[in-house]
């Protein structure tokens, strides 16, 4: 391309927007567009798609037309451009005919570089006439996924765009932009717009500043209040699925003194835009909304998106959650899951009068959304792979990545489930399978003669609910495949077959007891506040001080001395020196919450057997690996390794840990224990010589 065009673009970036460099993807998209190549640009929310047409609009001669789905937001976008002194306007049905006439004539005079229109307007005769008088150089289609029926936001009016383009009197460059394109949606766009693969520029979908969390079995209301209380000054969106629920949440929050506005389709246009404006301009901190809210909202400091209910598709979820953190700052996306929501969504889908194909697809999407809530994989990774970006990389901070529960070998139980599915010839769904396995006396099983199958009662020590949940996990991990219907039957995948033949084993994290309160969230919040403060003072992003994961670990262990502090994963020498004392100041306020040593080993869990990783650790230790080697190999702290070993020994694994402590040390330790008791280790450690370590003490005293 011409070098000076690119230079011109770069100049604009700096002079107008005040940015030094293009972000990933922006430059290639802009280069292509300036070269007159039709382009599809896929960048995550907040990636900076607007600049990809705004800057070319300034460099190219003539007018850039921006097709944008929402009338209500055109004004904001145009206002923002006008703030930057960029001549832009919009045409939509909110204008008086007089105003429209004035704008038309100014457009003809060539006064505006950018004109925003809704797709509905493209076919209007007056608009068609206007086109005769202007020279278009670029047509930008924002939220282009609305063109595809496979997208979650399909808009029939977007379908007319491609034929409209084909009938334009002159050739124009086309740029289609979206943040949520599955492979299928992308193919559709290519086909509609005749754009070859090589001109699709995608920077992927990853949003590294978002922390995804799925909360299962929490009291939603309670969770919400404590979540919000910890974010008093932060701006956020709460999504609920029905108008009624929006109203309810809104009133409750308001009565508790939160600055909040509601938003849903049952409100009139004026009320809605009032709430929306107040939110955009930080006059209210929180907006409670149905999914009607948000498309095209460019508010950058949304710090959290809380989903009170399950969205219907992963696309919708990611787009809604993705409205957090456009500015690149750390933000939270929390989804409160309850099985009831799946039933509600299923019901709604059943009621809708879609074609069978369409309905089947919708059920499949709902299942994939549900699987997101049950998966054990990194949540960001799950989303990326949903959009076709398979990666091994994990985010390190979502609720699955920071899940501290140990993985348990559930191969045997998985095999039971799979054989049961096979026995009933893949003709039944989750509930029936669970009932057979626990040996339910339900009449229906008898009628169906399912009490005779060999797997009947095989998991009688489980509750039906736990088995059903286990099946959810197995579906999320793609061992089982549900059919795409409202009463899905379950089938085995290739992966399950490999488990049955013993080639693959199944490890799952044991779920937390449903009603267990969040572990010491107040500590975490206090640490977060401190991090935020330090981040402002030192002018570095919060995550560069400590990751959430590190703060989580601190909140769990509550280190009280510099030594303890440095044993937290993520705390190196530098960080210890720079931030140690400041953090300890806060941590010491929570001294009373510090868990006793042995409670740290395993958070309380439901269910009985906890066969797990500690046995693996013990086995490897028996086979000669040292603690230091195990720390490396298993990515656990040495404390955890030691706890694994102690536990294994206590449960009868022959490790003879004492042998690793010299006799003389053992004697001293026993004496000390006599003296101060074995209630806590610290007093023992304190009266012993320096060189005797906690490990020595633990190994000597056993569990
Ligand atoms: P998208 O439409 O892709 O969701 P936006 O166009 O709204 O994203 O841009 C998100 C934010 O990123 C805006 O605040 C924008 O000013 C900013 N931004 C865009 N490009 C750059 C850049 N090259 N450098 C710094 N900030 C940028
Ligand atoms: Mg945008
Ligand atoms: Zn993750």
XYZ file of C-alpha atoms and ligand atoms in Angstrom:
732
model
C 0.000 0.000 0.000
C 0.988 3.592 -0.307
C 3.224 4.419 2.540
C 1.882 7.888 2.997
C -1.669 6.664 3.461
C -0.548 4.580 6.386
C 1.462 7.472 7.696
C -1.576 9.671 7.437
C -3.527 7.088 9.411
C -0.879 6.965 12.084
C -0.849 10.731 12.352
C -4.580 10.763 12.917
C -4.261 8.140 15.590
C -1.902 10.329 17.530
C -3.286 13.743 16.745
C -6.940 12.931 17.201
C -7.144 10.020 19.525
C -3.906 10.595 21.355
C -2.806 6.984 20.962
C 0.760 6.111 20.113
C 0.316 2.857 18.295
C -2.287 0.729 16.653
C -3.441 -2.283 18.508
C -3.153 -5.791 17.193
C -5.276 -6.147 14.114
C -6.088 -2.474 13.734
C -3.230 -1.705 11.442
C -3.795 -4.641 9.092
C -7.477 -3.882 8.870
C -6.852 -0.216 8.190
C -4.198 -1.000 5.597
C -6.533 -3.286 3.703
C -9.370 -0.834 3.846
C -7.186 1.994 2.621
C -6.140 -0.279 -0.228
C -9.772 -0.751 -1.155
C -9.955 -4.384 -0.093
C -13.222 -5.648 1.338
C -12.458 -6.909 4.807
C -13.941 -8.766 7.733
C -12.473 -7.696 11.044
C -12.942 -9.839 14.112
C -11.711 -8.365 17.341
C -12.920 -8.826 20.870
C -15.092 -6.239 22.542
C -12.938 -3.322 23.529
C -10.377 -4.305 20.915
C -10.845 -1.010 19.154
C -13.006 -1.785 16.159
C -14.406 1.721 15.796
C -11.031 3.157 14.884
C -10.811 0.676 12.036
C -13.422 2.622 10.093
C -13.144 6.019 11.721
C -9.538 6.532 10.755
C -9.990 5.413 7.132
C -13.024 7.705 7.032
C -10.715 10.590 7.807
C -8.050 9.575 5.341
C -10.225 8.571 2.405
C -12.057 11.077 0.228
C -15.852 11.150 0.293
C -18.184 9.746 2.906
C -18.045 6.669 5.106
C -21.385 5.099 5.849
C -21.625 3.220 9.124
C -24.414 0.672 9.427
C -25.171 0.249 13.059
C -28.005 -1.749 14.604
C -29.248 0.549 17.288
C -30.877 3.882 16.761
C -30.679 4.686 20.428
C -26.907 4.672 20.402
C -26.131 6.473 17.204
C -26.416 9.777 18.950
C -23.841 8.796 21.548
C -21.423 7.632 18.935
C -21.846 10.732 16.869
C -21.532 12.943 19.938
C -18.295 11.225 20.804
C -16.937 11.874 17.319
C -18.040 15.475 17.443
C -16.171 15.825 20.708
C -13.086 14.930 18.729
C -14.036 17.491 16.116
C -14.788 14.838 13.546
C -17.710 15.867 11.329
C -20.239 13.055 11.718
C -23.982 12.684 11.811
C -26.710 10.092 11.789
C -29.977 9.482 10.025
C -32.781 7.654 11.744
C -36.447 7.782 12.568
C -35.977 9.989 15.618
C -35.318 13.040 13.447
C -38.024 15.524 12.500
C -38.496 15.792 8.758
C -37.083 19.264 8.870
C -33.947 18.111 10.671
C -33.602 15.266 8.227
C -33.771 17.667 5.286
C -31.075 19.842 6.790
C -28.812 16.849 7.339
C -29.392 15.566 3.836
C -28.321 18.827 2.321
C -25.234 19.070 4.502
C -24.339 15.499 3.564
C -24.650 16.448 -0.104
C -22.394 19.436 0.489
C -19.791 16.995 1.675
C -19.719 18.378 5.166
C -19.690 15.027 6.997
C -17.002 12.366 6.866
C -19.118 9.762 8.658
C -22.829 9.069 8.438
C -24.453 6.499 10.716
C -27.596 4.723 9.555
C -29.720 1.803 10.687
C -30.059 -1.039 8.162
C -33.795 -0.369 7.844
C -33.036 2.938 6.213
C -30.923 1.577 3.383
C -33.914 0.810 1.162
C -35.810 4.063 1.768
C -36.418 6.005 -1.434
C -35.215 9.304 0.053
C -32.061 7.661 1.212
C -31.513 5.984 -2.141
C -31.907 9.373 -3.719
C -29.407 10.903 -1.360
C -26.907 8.263 -2.401
C -27.079 9.547 -5.978
C -25.552 12.779 -4.802
C -22.707 11.675 -2.674
C -19.493 9.833 -3.178
C -19.212 6.866 -0.844
C -15.777 5.426 -0.236
C -16.414 3.022 2.607
C -19.333 1.145 4.087
C -18.660 -0.135 7.587
C -21.005 -2.772 8.993
C -20.752 -2.731 12.753
C -21.972 -5.745 14.749
C -21.854 -7.653 11.490
C -22.735 -10.976 13.156
C -26.336 -9.719 13.048
C -26.278 -10.721 9.364
C -26.044 -14.399 10.119
C -28.898 -16.610 11.134
C -26.367 -18.636 13.060
C -25.483 -15.636 15.155
C -27.310 -15.087 18.383
C -28.460 -11.628 17.394
C -29.751 -12.199 13.923
C -31.624 -9.183 12.557
C -33.690 -9.642 9.420
C -32.984 -6.048 8.438
C -29.293 -6.919 8.254
C -30.069 -9.463 5.537
C -30.888 -6.708 3.088
C -27.410 -5.252 3.367
C -25.697 -7.518 0.863
C -28.197 -6.995 -1.919
C -28.201 -3.287 -1.193
C -24.439 -3.258 -1.576
C -24.659 -5.116 -4.876
C -26.996 -2.500 -6.271
C -24.900 0.494 -5.359
C -24.140 2.696 -8.359
C -20.472 2.886 -7.523
C -17.984 0.453 -6.067
C -17.258 0.983 -2.408
C -15.006 -0.741 0.039
C -16.809 -2.823 2.645
C -15.627 -3.445 6.172
C -17.614 -5.831 8.381
C -16.783 -5.810 12.077
C -17.808 -8.071 14.902
C -16.637 -9.397 18.219
C -18.603 -12.604 18.257
C -18.258 -14.773 15.238
C -18.307 -18.511 15.449
C -16.689 -20.205 12.478
C -20.100 -20.641 10.969
C -21.036 -16.985 11.359
C -17.755 -15.982 9.806
C -18.407 -18.244 6.820
C -21.808 -16.651 6.376
C -20.323 -13.184 6.379
C -17.713 -14.185 3.832
C -20.368 -15.585 1.597
C -22.744 -12.631 1.884
C -20.019 -10.111 1.277
C -17.892 -12.150 -1.147
C -14.814 -11.866 0.981
C -12.065 -14.431 0.718
C -10.542 -16.127 3.704
C -7.281 -14.245 3.337
C -9.013 -10.933 3.906
C -10.542 -11.960 7.184
C -8.489 -10.423 9.944
C -9.061 -11.901 13.339
C -7.184 -11.169 16.505
C -8.939 -13.915 18.368
C -11.464 -13.534 21.113
C -9.402 -13.595 24.226
C -10.113 -10.971 26.873
C -7.221 -11.279 29.216
C -8.431 -8.610 31.610
C -11.659 -10.416 32.404
C -11.942 -12.828 35.287
C -14.726 -15.308 34.673
C -16.463 -16.994 37.524
C -19.337 -19.414 37.705
C -21.031 -19.665 41.076
C -23.138 -22.730 41.630
C -25.483 -23.315 44.504
C -25.039 -19.919 46.101
C -27.870 -17.907 47.530
C -28.073 -15.494 44.637
C -29.454 -12.553 46.501
C -26.994 -12.820 49.322
C -24.163 -13.277 46.922
C -25.209 -10.250 44.933
C -25.350 -7.992 47.962
C -21.945 -8.941 49.222
C -20.539 -8.780 45.716
C -21.892 -5.264 45.263
C -20.971 -4.156 48.748
C -17.375 -4.917 47.895
C -17.626 -2.791 44.767
C -19.315 0.310 46.078
C -17.650 2.723 43.730
C -17.556 0.551 40.681
C -19.778 0.582 37.670
C -21.435 -2.606 36.557
C -24.259 -4.369 34.784
C -26.549 -6.974 36.296
C -28.293 -9.113 33.717
C -31.469 -10.947 34.620
C -33.593 -12.949 32.238
C -37.059 -11.505 32.773
C -38.572 -8.076 33.173
C -40.085 -9.131 36.429
C -36.777 -10.191 37.833
C -35.152 -6.966 36.665
C -37.812 -4.947 38.468
C -37.412 -6.980 41.619
C -33.668 -6.696 41.764
C -33.848 -3.040 40.910
C -36.260 -2.266 43.755
C -34.270 -4.232 46.260
C -31.038 -2.560 45.337
C -32.648 0.819 45.387
C -34.139 0.252 48.812
C -30.694 -0.615 50.066
C -29.333 2.664 48.837
C -27.537 1.578 45.683
C -27.451 4.023 42.789
C -29.176 1.923 40.199
C -31.358 2.085 37.090
C -33.512 -0.602 35.471
C -33.668 -1.399 31.761
C -35.996 -3.762 29.938
C -38.282 -4.018 26.970
C -41.404 -3.347 29.008
C -40.320 0.210 29.738
C -41.016 2.956 27.272
C -38.282 4.306 25.067
C -37.903 7.459 27.131
C -37.538 5.681 30.473
C -35.077 3.288 28.984
C -32.837 5.882 27.464
C -32.956 7.872 30.689
C -31.548 4.916 32.598
C -29.044 4.173 29.912
C -27.764 7.734 29.785
C -27.482 7.910 33.564
C -25.420 4.749 33.499
C -23.188 5.852 30.663
C -22.450 9.120 32.393
C -21.763 7.550 35.750
C -24.791 9.122 37.389
C -25.870 5.674 38.488
C -23.351 2.975 39.151
C -25.406 -0.083 38.372
C -27.848 -0.946 35.661
C -30.127 -3.944 36.088
C -31.217 -5.117 32.684
C -32.555 -7.813 30.457
C -30.524 -8.765 27.421
C -32.264 -5.885 25.627
C -29.536 -3.722 27.081
C -26.053 -3.242 25.894
C -25.528 -3.613 22.211
C -23.319 -0.795 21.073
C -22.786 0.580 24.566
C -19.219 1.786 24.553
C -18.893 2.694 28.219
C -15.378 1.682 28.995
C -15.266 1.574 32.788
C -17.763 -1.217 33.365
C -15.927 -3.097 36.105
C -18.236 -6.047 36.419
C -21.023 -7.899 34.706
C -23.092 -10.078 36.971
C -25.372 -12.605 35.330
C -28.165 -13.303 37.730
C -29.525 -15.911 35.344
C -28.187 -18.218 32.699
C -28.035 -16.676 29.220
C -29.245 -18.771 26.341
C -26.049 -19.042 24.339
C -22.336 -18.696 24.820
C -22.288 -15.949 22.176
C -24.831 -13.937 24.108
C -23.014 -14.605 27.338
C -19.644 -13.581 26.003
C -20.994 -10.494 24.390
C -22.810 -9.427 27.546
C -19.992 -10.327 29.895
C -17.577 -8.750 27.438
C -19.076 -5.350 28.116
C -16.910 -5.332 31.194
C -13.431 -3.907 30.972
C -13.354 -2.288 27.555
C -10.613 -0.094 28.922
C -8.430 -3.114 29.426
C -8.565 -2.947 33.210
C -9.237 -6.038 35.279
C -12.939 -6.696 35.486
C -15.160 -9.425 36.797
C -17.729 -11.491 34.969
C -19.727 -13.605 37.329
C -22.477 -15.989 36.398
C -24.827 -17.276 39.064
C -25.930 -20.703 38.026
C -29.006 -22.534 39.120
C -30.469 -25.619 37.444
C -33.856 -23.905 37.525
C -32.572 -21.422 34.948
C -31.878 -24.232 32.516
C -35.431 -25.441 32.957
C -36.772 -21.926 32.425
C -34.773 -21.439 29.251
C -35.794 -24.874 27.998
C -39.404 -24.008 28.635
C -39.086 -20.718 26.775
C -37.480 -22.464 23.816
C -40.249 -25.048 23.748
C -42.837 -22.293 23.645
C -41.222 -20.501 20.758
C -42.532 -21.278 17.304
C -39.261 -21.760 15.559
C -38.705 -24.328 12.861
C -37.478 -27.702 14.032
C -33.970 -27.176 12.726
C -33.743 -23.832 14.326
C -35.079 -25.155 17.597
C -32.655 -28.020 17.643
C -29.837 -25.575 17.125
C -31.114 -23.399 19.960
C -31.231 -26.388 22.296
C -27.719 -27.281 21.351
C -26.562 -23.773 22.093
C -28.312 -23.842 25.433
C -26.587 -27.111 26.235
C -23.233 -25.603 25.360
C -24.020 -22.684 27.623
C -24.985 -25.043 30.407
C -21.811 -26.997 29.846
C -19.871 -23.781 30.387
C -21.243 -23.793 33.918
C -20.202 -27.385 34.520
C -16.909 -27.558 32.746
C -13.746 -28.082 34.705
C -11.628 -26.432 32.058
C -10.428 -22.868 32.172
C -13.548 -20.809 31.441
C -11.791 -18.457 29.056
C -10.386 -21.458 27.242
C -13.845 -22.989 26.986
C -15.204 -19.822 25.389
C -12.303 -19.524 22.972
C -12.699 -23.090 21.842
C -16.401 -22.481 21.411
C -15.489 -19.793 18.913
C -13.071 -22.105 17.181
C -9.820 -20.949 18.828
C -8.426 -24.074 20.375
C -5.643 -23.324 22.772
C -3.813 -24.988 25.625
C -3.343 -21.729 27.397
C -5.311 -21.211 30.580
C -6.141 -17.820 32.036
C -4.916 -18.625 35.508
C -7.607 -16.640 37.226
C -11.097 -17.851 36.369
C -13.027 -19.799 38.965
C -11.824 -23.060 37.467
C -8.189 -22.024 37.239
C -8.117 -20.966 40.874
C -10.163 -23.934 41.977
C -8.085 -25.364 44.779
C -9.988 -28.573 45.147
C -7.959 -31.569 44.274
C -8.730 -33.668 41.283
C -10.243 -36.953 42.133
C -9.990 -40.066 40.057
C -13.538 -40.850 39.018
C -12.720 -43.264 36.253
C -14.586 -46.100 37.892
C -17.735 -44.064 38.418
C -17.499 -42.656 34.898
C -17.335 -46.192 33.583
C -20.466 -47.032 35.547
C -22.278 -44.089 34.005
C -21.087 -44.956 30.508
C -22.041 -48.606 30.760
C -25.429 -47.599 32.006
C -25.860 -45.273 29.030
C -24.795 -48.093 26.777
C -27.032 -50.668 28.451
C -30.110 -48.577 27.827
C -28.897 -48.120 24.272
C -28.550 -44.367 24.529
C -32.291 -43.949 24.637
C -32.656 -42.100 27.924
C -31.698 -38.826 29.474
C -29.825 -37.670 32.512
C -32.568 -38.132 35.078
C -33.342 -41.713 34.182
C -29.674 -42.655 33.981
C -29.103 -41.178 37.426
C -32.138 -42.984 38.798
C -30.994 -46.322 37.436
C -27.516 -45.889 38.850
C -28.613 -45.002 42.350
C -31.222 -47.758 42.236
C -34.248 -45.524 42.542
C -37.570 -47.181 43.325
C -39.384 -44.735 41.111
C -42.459 -46.315 39.459
C -41.414 -45.125 36.049
C -38.244 -47.205 36.142
C -40.310 -50.271 36.889
C -42.711 -49.545 34.075
C -39.817 -49.129 31.683
C -38.289 -52.348 33.027
C -35.168 -50.424 33.865
C -34.818 -51.940 37.316
C -33.553 -55.052 35.582
C -30.584 -53.542 33.817
C -27.273 -54.683 35.183
C -26.171 -51.240 36.173
C -29.207 -50.733 38.397
C -28.089 -49.593 41.849
C -24.429 -49.615 40.921
C -23.931 -46.225 42.533
C -26.325 -46.674 45.415
C -23.993 -44.817 47.757
C -24.492 -41.666 45.722
C -27.481 -39.363 45.764
C -29.417 -38.971 42.567
C -28.584 -35.283 42.551
C -24.864 -35.948 42.780
C -25.000 -38.464 39.956
C -26.943 -35.993 37.821
C -24.320 -33.360 38.542
C -21.578 -35.807 37.698
C -23.309 -36.468 34.371
C -23.393 -32.711 33.775
C -19.658 -32.618 34.221
C -19.193 -35.603 31.919
C -21.262 -33.811 29.295
C -19.330 -30.595 29.758
C -16.110 -32.515 29.293
C -17.555 -34.130 26.193
C -17.580 -37.719 27.311
C -21.307 -37.667 26.797
C -23.280 -35.918 24.114
C -26.861 -34.842 24.645
C -29.171 -34.774 21.657
C -30.424 -31.352 20.722
C -33.938 -31.500 22.062
C -35.789 -30.329 25.113
C -35.600 -33.825 26.581
C -32.164 -34.785 25.431
C -31.138 -38.403 25.504
C -27.525 -39.072 26.220
C -25.007 -40.669 23.925
C -21.437 -41.782 24.378
C -18.646 -40.012 22.553
C -15.388 -41.515 21.330
C -13.798 -40.146 24.483
C -16.163 -42.176 26.661
C -15.383 -45.312 24.720
C -11.724 -44.791 25.546
C -12.620 -44.550 29.208
C -14.567 -47.785 28.991
C -11.609 -49.547 27.448
C -9.353 -48.158 30.128
C -7.228 -46.028 27.826
C -8.288 -42.752 29.373
C -9.016 -41.916 32.982
C -11.388 -39.334 34.329
C -10.367 -36.848 36.981
C -12.766 -34.294 38.333
C -12.681 -31.674 41.008
C -14.983 -32.548 43.787
C -17.672 -29.903 43.985
C -17.943 -27.688 46.996
C -20.925 -28.184 49.237
C -23.620 -26.040 47.691
C -24.334 -23.826 50.633
C -20.841 -23.331 51.833
C -20.198 -19.624 52.072
C -17.558 -18.048 49.902
C -14.205 -18.593 51.502
C -13.206 -15.446 53.340
C -14.215 -13.102 50.641
C -13.770 -10.100 52.891
C -10.057 -10.752 53.110
C -9.803 -11.035 49.369
C -11.716 -7.821 48.944
C -9.509 -5.997 51.409
C -6.477 -7.194 49.479
C -8.061 -6.135 46.241
C -8.717 -2.691 47.589
C -5.125 -2.418 48.667
C -3.922 -3.608 45.293
C -6.119 -1.059 43.598
C -4.719 1.671 45.809
C -1.144 0.600 45.155
C -1.875 0.363 41.479
C -3.017 3.966 41.419
C -0.122 5.158 43.535
C 2.472 3.356 41.479
C 0.753 3.793 38.192
C 0.891 0.139 37.202
C -2.028 -2.107 36.327
C -3.322 -4.018 39.372
C -2.479 -7.413 37.935
C 1.157 -6.406 37.697
C 1.249 -6.030 41.459
C -0.321 -9.383 42.245
C -2.644 -11.573 40.274
C -6.068 -12.382 41.625
C -4.867 -15.870 42.052
C -2.128 -14.735 44.372
C -4.536 -12.583 46.350
C -6.898 -15.546 46.593
C -4.152 -17.660 47.978
C -3.257 -14.941 50.467
C -6.856 -14.718 51.549
C -6.922 -18.437 52.133
C -3.697 -18.761 54.070
C -3.550 -15.322 55.620
C 0.212 -15.071 55.970
C 1.192 -12.967 58.982
C 4.962 -12.763 58.649
C 7.231 -11.917 55.752
C 8.340 -15.520 55.642
C 4.854 -16.850 55.348
C 4.128 -14.135 52.832
C 6.933 -15.217 50.562
C 5.657 -18.775 50.516
C 2.540 -17.645 48.643
C 2.722 -18.560 44.987
C 3.268 -15.429 42.931
C 5.328 -13.632 45.569
C 8.958 -13.344 44.542
C 11.805 -11.455 46.208
C 11.050 -8.206 44.455
C 7.380 -8.278 45.267
C 8.029 -9.261 48.825
C 10.313 -6.285 49.319
C 8.159 -3.859 47.495
C 4.732 -4.779 48.799
C 5.232 -7.269 51.639
C 4.898 -4.976 54.619
C 1.995 -3.054 53.171
C 0.085 -6.266 52.529
C 0.937 -7.717 55.917
C -0.546 -4.648 57.525
C -3.879 -5.491 55.970
C -3.513 -9.244 56.450
C -2.805 -8.823 60.132
C -6.228 -7.298 60.585
C -7.565 -10.736 59.739
C -5.351 -12.658 62.120
C -8.371 -14.242 63.777
C -9.515 -15.704 60.501
C -6.290 -17.520 59.888
C -7.153 -21.157 59.483
C -5.429 -23.688 61.703
C -2.690 -25.513 59.826
C -4.596 -28.661 59.265
C -7.696 -26.960 57.939
C -5.678 -25.564 55.113
C -5.025 -29.011 53.780
C -8.456 -29.479 52.348
C -11.323 -27.071 52.320
C -14.468 -28.679 53.658
C -16.209 -30.711 51.058
C -19.313 -32.722 50.739
C -19.410 -36.315 49.734
C -17.497 -38.989 51.466
C -14.553 -40.552 49.765
C -11.737 -38.222 48.880
C -9.458 -40.508 47.031
C -7.323 -38.214 45.085
C -4.198 -36.525 44.181
C -2.577 -37.058 47.570
C -2.348 -40.737 46.779
C -0.578 -39.977 43.557
C 1.809 -37.740 45.467
C 2.444 -40.497 47.979
C 3.036 -43.069 45.303
C 5.580 -40.901 43.548
C 7.274 -40.182 46.845
C 7.460 -43.914 47.516
C 9.039 -44.353 44.121
C 11.842 -42.055 45.083
C 10.887 -38.558 44.013
C 11.887 -35.945 46.543
C 9.630 -33.241 47.906
C 11.432 -30.632 45.829
C 10.951 -32.715 42.687
C 7.296 -33.173 43.479
C 6.858 -29.435 43.943
C 8.124 -29.023 40.407
C 6.282 -31.906 38.879
C 2.892 -31.361 40.458
C 2.969 -27.574 40.630
C 2.021 -27.608 44.290
C 3.669 -25.895 47.230
C 5.942 -27.976 49.400
C 3.460 -27.463 52.214
C 0.807 -29.141 50.147
C 3.095 -31.993 49.215
C 3.871 -32.597 52.852
C 0.197 -32.539 53.678
C -0.497 -35.053 50.960
C 2.118 -37.348 52.394
C 0.872 -37.014 55.943
C -2.620 -37.704 54.846
C -1.627 -40.744 52.853
C 0.322 -42.057 55.791
C -2.574 -41.497 58.116
C -4.747 -43.476 55.767
C -2.427 -46.388 55.879
C 0.036 -45.845 53.054
C 3.413 -47.067 54.233
C 5.648 -44.051 53.988
C 7.368 -44.030 57.330
C 7.878 -40.316 57.137
C 9.638 -40.224 60.469
C 12.662 -41.842 58.923
C 13.359 -38.593 57.119
C 13.919 -36.798 60.408
C 17.101 -37.489 62.334
C 16.601 -39.223 65.663
C 18.034 -36.373 67.602
C 15.668 -33.903 66.007
C 12.771 -36.253 66.647
C 13.589 -36.320 70.331
C 13.683 -32.557 70.599
C 10.408 -32.313 68.778
C 8.699 -34.846 71.028
C 9.929 -32.990 74.091
C 8.686 -29.696 72.739
C 5.341 -31.259 71.955
C 5.063 -32.553 75.505
C 5.721 -29.099 76.773
C 3.388 -26.948 74.684
C 0.945 -29.504 73.366
C 0.245 -30.453 69.751
C -2.716 -28.181 69.295
C -0.715 -25.800 67.120
C 2.631 -26.200 65.462
C 3.841 -22.662 65.816
C 4.508 -22.783 69.579
C 6.450 -26.001 69.045
C 8.493 -24.445 66.304
C 9.193 -21.421 68.449
C 10.790 -23.276 71.322
C 12.896 -25.447 69.003
C 16.263 -24.552 67.460
C 16.081 -22.693 64.142
C 17.286 -25.578 62.006
C 14.315 -27.738 62.822
C 11.737 -27.093 60.139
C 7.978 -27.329 60.043
C 8.388 -30.356 57.809
C 10.479 -32.050 60.469
C 7.818 -31.357 63.045
C 5.001 -32.575 60.873
C 6.791 -35.723 59.846
C 7.606 -36.520 63.434
C 4.174 -35.880 64.853
C 2.217 -37.285 61.952
C -1.088 -35.772 61.139
P -14.873 -2.256 20.140
O -15.839 -1.553 19.238
O -13.938 -3.160 19.415
O -15.546 -2.980 21.253
P -13.973 0.379 20.738
O -13.776 0.809 19.360
O -15.182 0.887 21.455
O -13.937 -1.182 20.833
O -12.643 0.742 21.543
C -12.499 0.370 22.889
C -11.568 1.346 23.599
O -10.234 1.188 23.158
C -11.935 2.788 23.332
O -11.857 3.479 24.559
C -10.874 3.227 22.369
O -10.640 4.610 22.450
C -9.665 2.440 22.807
N -8.673 2.244 21.738
C -8.918 1.882 20.477
N -7.760 1.784 19.770
C -6.760 2.096 20.608
C -5.331 2.175 20.480
N -4.710 1.907 19.333
N -4.635 2.523 21.564
C -5.259 2.766 22.732
N -6.593 2.705 22.916
C -7.350 2.380 21.875
Mg -17.860 -1.347 18.795
Zn -9.045 -19.877 33.520
